[in-house]
mmCIF file of C-alpha atoms in Angstrom:
data_model
loop_
_atom_site.group_PDB
_atom_site.id
_atom_site.type_symbol
_atom_site.label_atom_id
_atom_site.label_comp_id
_atom_site.label_asym_id
_atom_site.label_seq_id
_atom_site.Cartn_x
_atom_site.Cartn_y
_atom_site.Cartn_z
ATOM 1 C CA GLN O 1 56.201 -39.536 160.022
ATOM 2 C CA LYS O 2 54.224 -42.758 159.744
ATOM 3 C CA GLU O 3 56.084 -45.943 160.572
ATOM 4 C CA VAL O 4 55.118 -47.545 157.248
ATOM 5 C CA GLU O 5 54.130 -45.330 154.349
ATOM 6 C CA GLN O 6 52.394 -46.236 151.137
ATOM 7 C CA ASN O 7 50.787 -44.189 148.425
ATOM 8 C CA SER O 8 47.047 -44.733 148.801
ATOM 9 C CA GLY O 9 46.440 -44.691 145.047
ATOM 10 C CA PRO O 10 44.501 -45.774 143.211
ATOM 11 C CA LEU O 11 47.210 -47.041 140.909
ATOM 12 C CA SER O 12 45.570 -47.784 137.582
ATOM 13 C CA VAL O 13 47.321 -49.997 135.044
ATOM 14 C CA PRO O 14 46.102 -51.737 131.891
ATOM 15 C CA GLU O 15 45.794 -55.493 131.792
ATOM 16 C CA GLY O 16 49.128 -57.111 130.956
ATOM 17 C CA ALA O 17 51.221 -54.225 132.291
ATOM 18 C CA ILE O 18 53.617 -54.236 135.237
ATOM 19 C CA ALA O 19 52.242 -52.738 138.436
ATOM 20 C CA SER O 20 54.814 -51.256 140.801
ATOM 21 C CA LEU O 21 53.876 -50.757 144.439
ATOM 22 C CA ASN O 22 56.168 -48.971 146.869
ATOM 23 C CA CYS O 23 56.583 -48.767 150.620
ATOM 24 C CA THR O 24 58.972 -46.986 152.973
ATOM 25 C CA TYR O 25 59.489 -47.704 156.650
ATOM 26 C CA SER O 26 61.073 -45.825 159.526
ATOM 27 C CA ASP O 27 62.385 -48.484 161.944
ATOM 28 C CA ARG O 28 65.952 -49.379 160.923
ATOM 29 C CA GLY O 29 65.751 -52.386 163.236
ATOM 30 C CA SER O 30 63.080 -54.054 161.119
ATOM 31 C CA GLN O 31 64.226 -57.323 159.589
ATOM 32 C CA SER O 32 61.088 -58.885 158.098
ATOM 33 C CA PHE O 33 58.927 -57.441 155.357
ATOM 34 C CA PHE O 34 55.675 -58.651 153.908
ATOM 35 C CA TRP O 35 53.176 -57.863 151.200
ATOM 36 C CA TYR O 36 49.543 -58.744 151.742
ATOM 37 C CA ARG O 37 46.666 -58.485 149.303
ATOM 38 C CA GLN O 38 43.241 -57.519 150.599
ATOM 39 C CA TYR O 39 40.124 -57.691 148.499
ATOM 40 C CA SER O 40 37.233 -55.447 149.509
ATOM 41 C CA GLY O 41 35.391 -56.908 152.484
ATOM 42 C CA LYS O 42 37.899 -59.723 152.936
ATOM 43 C CA SER O 43 40.862 -60.306 155.224
ATOM 44 C CA PRO O 44 44.500 -59.902 154.125
ATOM 45 C CA GLU O 45 46.226 -62.703 152.250
ATOM 46 C CA LEU O 46 50.001 -63.118 152.372
ATOM 47 C CA ILE O 47 51.650 -62.756 148.961
ATOM 48 C CA MET O 48 55.337 -62.359 149.637
ATOM 49 C CA SER O 49 57.818 -62.174 152.454
ATOM 50 C CA ILE O 50 61.368 -60.861 152.095
ATOM 51 C CA TYR O 51 64.158 -60.697 154.643
ATOM 52 C CA SER O 52 67.370 -59.757 152.811
ATOM 53 C CA ASN O 53 68.361 -57.040 150.391
ATOM 54 C CA GLY O 54 67.679 -57.673 146.742
ATOM 55 C CA ASP O 55 64.906 -59.290 144.757
ATOM 56 C CA LYS O 56 62.715 -62.261 145.514
ATOM 57 C CA GLU O 57 60.529 -63.674 142.778
ATOM 58 C CA ASP O 58 57.449 -65.875 143.090
ATOM 59 C CA GLY O 59 55.477 -66.378 139.902
ATOM 60 C CA ARG O 60 54.274 -63.017 138.638
ATOM 61 C CA PHE O 61 55.315 -61.277 141.851
ATOM 62 C CA THR O 62 58.733 -59.829 142.687
ATOM 63 C CA ALA O 63 59.502 -58.229 146.023
ATOM 64 C CA GLN O 64 62.458 -55.885 146.295
ATOM 65 C CA LEU O 65 64.145 -54.781 149.507
ATOM 66 C CA ASN O 66 66.701 -52.046 150.118
ATOM 67 C CA LYS O 67 67.399 -51.745 153.824
ATOM 68 C CA ALA O 68 69.827 -48.845 153.400
ATOM 69 C CA SER O 69 67.057 -46.798 151.790
ATOM 70 C CA GLN O 70 64.374 -48.351 154.027
ATOM 71 C CA TYR O 71 62.377 -49.181 150.949
ATOM 72 C CA VAL O 72 60.329 -52.208 149.908
ATOM 73 C CA SER O 73 58.516 -52.678 146.635
ATOM 74 C CA LEU O 74 56.284 -55.197 144.933
ATOM 75 C CA LEU O 75 56.181 -55.703 141.184
ATOM 76 C CA ILE O 76 53.289 -57.525 139.596
ATOM 77 C CA ARG O 77 53.989 -58.658 136.043
ATOM 78 C CA ASP O 78 51.284 -59.348 133.479
ATOM 79 C CA SER O 79 48.682 -57.670 135.706
ATOM 80 C CA GLN O 80 45.216 -59.177 135.578
ATOM 81 C CA PRO O 81 41.849 -57.631 136.510
ATOM 82 C CA SER O 82 41.737 -60.179 139.349
ATOM 83 C CA ASP O 83 44.804 -58.456 140.828
ATOM 84 C CA SER O 84 42.654 -55.393 141.541
ATOM 85 C CA ALA O 85 42.786 -55.087 145.324
ATOM 86 C CA THR O 86 44.450 -53.150 148.103
ATOM 87 C CA TYR O 87 48.058 -54.145 148.721
ATOM 88 C CA LEU O 88 49.322 -53.789 152.266
ATOM 89 C CA CYS O 89 52.988 -53.455 153.119
ATOM 90 C CA ALA O 90 53.827 -54.832 156.566
ATOM 91 C CA VAL O 91 57.061 -54.513 158.491
ATOM 92 C CA ASN O 92 58.029 -56.262 161.691
ATOM 93 C CA LYS O 93 58.536 -54.094 164.707
ATOM 94 C CA GLY O 94 62.264 -54.631 165.030
ATOM 95 C CA ASP O 95 61.915 -56.153 168.472
ATOM 96 C CA SER O 96 61.137 -59.654 169.651
ATOM 97 C CA SER O 97 57.382 -59.202 169.655
ATOM 98 C CA TYR O 98 56.723 -60.436 166.085
ATOM 99 C CA LYS O 99 54.246 -57.582 165.767
ATOM 100 C CA LEU O 100 53.673 -56.184 162.300
ATOM 101 C CA ILE O 101 53.162 -52.556 161.445
ATOM 102 C CA PHE O 102 50.926 -52.132 158.424
ATOM 103 C CA GLY O 103 50.868 -49.356 155.898
ATOM 104 C CA SER O 104 47.526 -47.906 154.924
ATOM 105 C CA GLY O 105 47.649 -49.795 151.626
ATOM 106 C CA THR O 106 47.741 -48.981 147.935
ATOM 107 C CA ARG O 107 44.629 -49.619 145.897
ATOM 108 C CA LEU O 108 45.448 -51.216 142.546
ATOM 109 C CA LEU O 109 43.029 -51.141 139.628
ATOM 110 C CA VAL O 110 43.819 -53.274 136.597
ATOM 111 C CA ARG O 111 41.790 -52.126 133.597
ATOM 112 C CA PRO O 112 40.666 -54.856 131.164
ATOM 113 C CA GLY X 1 49.072 -75.160 154.821
ATOM 114 C CA ALA X 2 48.819 -72.279 157.303
ATOM 115 C CA VAL X 3 45.040 -72.084 157.437
ATOM 116 C CA VAL X 4 43.336 -69.960 160.059
ATOM 117 C CA SER X 5 39.596 -70.027 160.635
ATOM 118 C CA GLN X 6 37.308 -67.650 162.491
ATOM 119 C CA HIS X 7 33.831 -68.114 163.828
ATOM 120 C CA PRO X 8 31.356 -66.594 163.404
ATOM 121 C CA SER X 9 31.923 -64.827 160.091
ATOM 122 C CA TRP X 10 29.348 -62.220 161.004
ATOM 123 C CA VAL X 11 27.271 -61.389 164.051
ATOM 124 C CA ILE X 12 24.576 -58.869 164.873
ATOM 125 C CA CYS X 13 23.876 -58.170 168.522
ATOM 126 C CA LYS X 14 22.040 -55.726 170.736
ATOM 127 C CA SER X 15 23.848 -52.996 172.599
ATOM 128 C CA GLY X 16 25.017 -54.164 176.016
ATOM 129 C CA THR X 17 25.438 -57.819 175.125
ATOM 130 C CA SER X 18 28.728 -59.726 174.873
ATOM 131 C CA VAL X 19 30.036 -61.437 171.777
ATOM 132 C CA LYS X 20 32.699 -64.151 171.567
ATOM 133 C CA ILE X 21 34.805 -64.654 168.441
ATOM 134 C CA GLU X 22 36.911 -67.781 167.961
ATOM 135 C CA CYS X 23 40.149 -68.007 166.010
ATOM 136 C CA ARG X 24 41.640 -71.392 165.193
ATOM 137 C CA SER X 25 44.830 -72.462 163.448
ATOM 138 C CA LEU X 26 43.802 -75.591 161.550
ATOM 139 C CA ASP X 27 47.075 -77.104 160.363
ATOM 140 C CA PHE X 28 49.789 -75.639 162.568
ATOM 141 C CA GLN X 29 50.418 -74.754 166.161
ATOM 142 C CA ALA X 30 50.042 -71.026 166.705
ATOM 143 C CA THR X 31 52.661 -69.797 169.133
ATOM 144 C CA THR X 32 51.266 -66.292 168.871
ATOM 145 C CA MET X 33 47.901 -64.972 167.794
ATOM 146 C CA PHE X 34 47.098 -61.380 167.038
ATOM 147 C CA TRP X 35 43.763 -59.586 167.034
ATOM 148 C CA TYR X 36 43.130 -56.677 164.690
ATOM 149 C CA ARG X 37 40.237 -54.356 164.052
ATOM 150 C CA GLN X 38 39.551 -52.654 160.757
ATOM 151 C CA PHE X 39 37.067 -49.847 160.197
ATOM 152 C CA PRO X 40 35.778 -49.131 156.666
ATOM 153 C CA LYS X 41 38.419 -47.740 154.319
ATOM 154 C CA GLN X 42 41.043 -47.809 157.065
ATOM 155 C CA SER X 43 44.047 -50.014 157.614
ATOM 156 C CA LEU X 44 44.426 -52.783 160.144
ATOM 157 C CA MET X 45 44.839 -51.718 163.742
ATOM 158 C CA LEU X 46 46.480 -54.191 166.098
ATOM 159 C CA MET X 47 44.450 -54.601 169.267
ATOM 160 C CA ALA X 48 46.409 -57.226 171.174
ATOM 161 C CA THR X 49 48.956 -60.009 171.015
ATOM 162 C CA SER X 50 48.411 -63.306 172.763
ATOM 163 C CA ASN X 51 50.842 -66.115 173.409
ATOM 164 C CA GLU X 52 49.561 -69.549 174.377
ATOM 165 C CA GLY X 53 49.212 -69.844 178.112
ATOM 166 C CA SER X 54 50.053 -66.205 178.802
ATOM 167 C CA LYS X 55 48.036 -63.072 179.355
ATOM 168 C CA ALA X 56 47.424 -61.001 176.272
ATOM 169 C CA THR X 57 49.363 -57.809 175.656
ATOM 170 C CA TYR X 58 47.113 -54.956 174.625
ATOM 171 C CA GLU X 59 48.019 -52.014 172.452
ATOM 172 C CA GLN X 60 47.755 -48.524 173.832
ATOM 173 C CA GLY X 61 44.184 -47.308 173.909
ATOM 174 C CA VAL X 62 42.593 -50.773 173.804
ATOM 175 C CA GLU X 63 40.545 -51.532 176.924
ATOM 176 C CA LYS X 64 41.571 -54.933 178.215
ATOM 177 C CA ASP X 65 38.431 -55.241 180.349
ATOM 178 C CA LYS X 66 36.241 -54.672 177.308
ATOM 179 C CA PHE X 67 38.110 -56.904 174.875
ATOM 180 C CA LEU X 68 38.857 -60.136 176.716
ATOM 181 C CA ILE X 69 41.356 -62.408 175.021
ATOM 182 C CA ASN X 70 42.030 -66.019 175.910
ATOM 183 C CA HIS X 71 44.666 -68.187 174.233
ATOM 184 C CA ALA X 72 44.127 -71.461 176.042
ATOM 185 C CA SER X 73 45.718 -73.790 173.503
ATOM 186 C CA LEU X 74 48.153 -73.704 170.608
ATOM 187 C CA THR X 75 45.277 -73.778 168.134
ATOM 188 C CA LEU X 76 42.588 -71.602 169.686
ATOM 189 C CA SER X 77 42.276 -67.992 170.779
ATOM 190 C CA THR X 78 39.061 -66.191 171.625
ATOM 191 C CA LEU X 79 38.137 -62.527 171.706
ATOM 192 C CA THR X 80 35.118 -61.515 173.761
ATOM 193 C CA VAL X 81 33.692 -58.062 173.238
ATOM 194 C CA THR X 82 31.921 -57.303 176.503
ATOM 195 C CA SER X 83 28.983 -54.916 176.792
ATOM 196 C CA ALA X 84 29.187 -54.124 173.108
ATOM 197 C CA HIS X 85 28.093 -50.710 171.843
ATOM 198 C CA PRO X 86 27.458 -49.456 168.314
ATOM 199 C CA GLU X 87 30.931 -47.890 168.172
ATOM 200 C CA ASP X 88 32.377 -51.410 168.547
ATOM 201 C CA SER X 89 30.880 -52.353 165.190
ATOM 202 C CA SER X 90 33.834 -53.273 163.006
ATOM 203 C CA PHE X 91 35.640 -56.026 161.126
ATOM 204 C CA TYR X 92 37.624 -58.110 163.616
ATOM 205 C CA ILE X 93 40.427 -60.216 162.174
ATOM 206 C CA CYS X 94 42.794 -62.617 163.880
ATOM 207 C CA SER X 95 46.144 -63.788 162.630
ATOM 208 C CA ALA X 96 48.485 -66.507 163.796
ATOM 209 C CA ARG X 97 52.141 -67.391 163.515
ATOM 210 C CA GLY X 98 53.934 -70.628 164.244
ATOM 211 C CA ASN X 99 57.069 -71.138 166.281
ATOM 212 C CA GLY X 100 60.143 -69.650 164.611
ATOM 213 C CA ILE X 101 58.058 -68.247 161.758
ATOM 214 C CA HIS X 102 57.729 -64.553 161.070
ATOM 215 C CA GLU X 103 54.793 -64.699 158.671
ATOM 216 C CA GLN X 104 51.326 -64.030 160.056
ATOM 217 C CA PHE X 105 48.410 -65.853 158.471
ATOM 218 C CA PHE X 106 45.017 -64.233 158.729
ATOM 219 C CA GLY X 107 41.619 -65.667 159.446
ATOM 220 C CA PRO X 108 38.691 -64.637 157.234
ATOM 221 C CA GLY X 109 37.465 -62.068 159.742
ATOM 222 C CA THR X 110 34.287 -61.491 161.732
ATOM 223 C CA ARG X 111 32.003 -58.610 160.914
ATOM 224 C CA LEU X 112 30.356 -57.343 164.102
ATOM 225 C CA THR X 113 27.327 -55.087 163.998
ATOM 226 C CA VAL X 114 25.989 -53.747 167.292
ATOM 227 C CA LEU X 115 22.492 -52.322 167.150
#
């Protein structure tokens, strides 16, 4: 079992729709969770961080965390073609190292 | 805030030469810097973690004598790829975090091509 699992996609949604990206993790000691966006050929860009159960909203983005289910998700409302990218879920290692374990990413395609 | 730069953005070198990549935190003090490598269509692979003033900690399978990391100040870390070979060609990305902060902020990356 991978430490952080994501569906590789591609997830294709029409412009204006809600895109839902999911991630599961295996280390119950993990306390910090992040979503990064990576455009092709570029480095990752931090979108959201979430530390406690529930929802966290920032603009069109909502991160959801359920530690009991070891599940993190990212919702993108009113999806735009410019949102087309690979979304990486990252989870801290559950120790004091501050290391992040990355999922393999979900490719999102927003159709105009 | 939280801007990280890398230099150079791309480099082409001959097999057997060494290449140095710089990573700088521009507007915060980076307690920890991380070095990643990413091959095409693959996810990020952590190579090493460096704390200012300490020796870097390398991940399993990463040769510390080949990938030399120096974190001499709170704003600068360098990665030197020694005796580079074509299989070292990759996208090298650094990230940095500040004291008490869990988020990692990434530099723009350095694309290394070894001929």
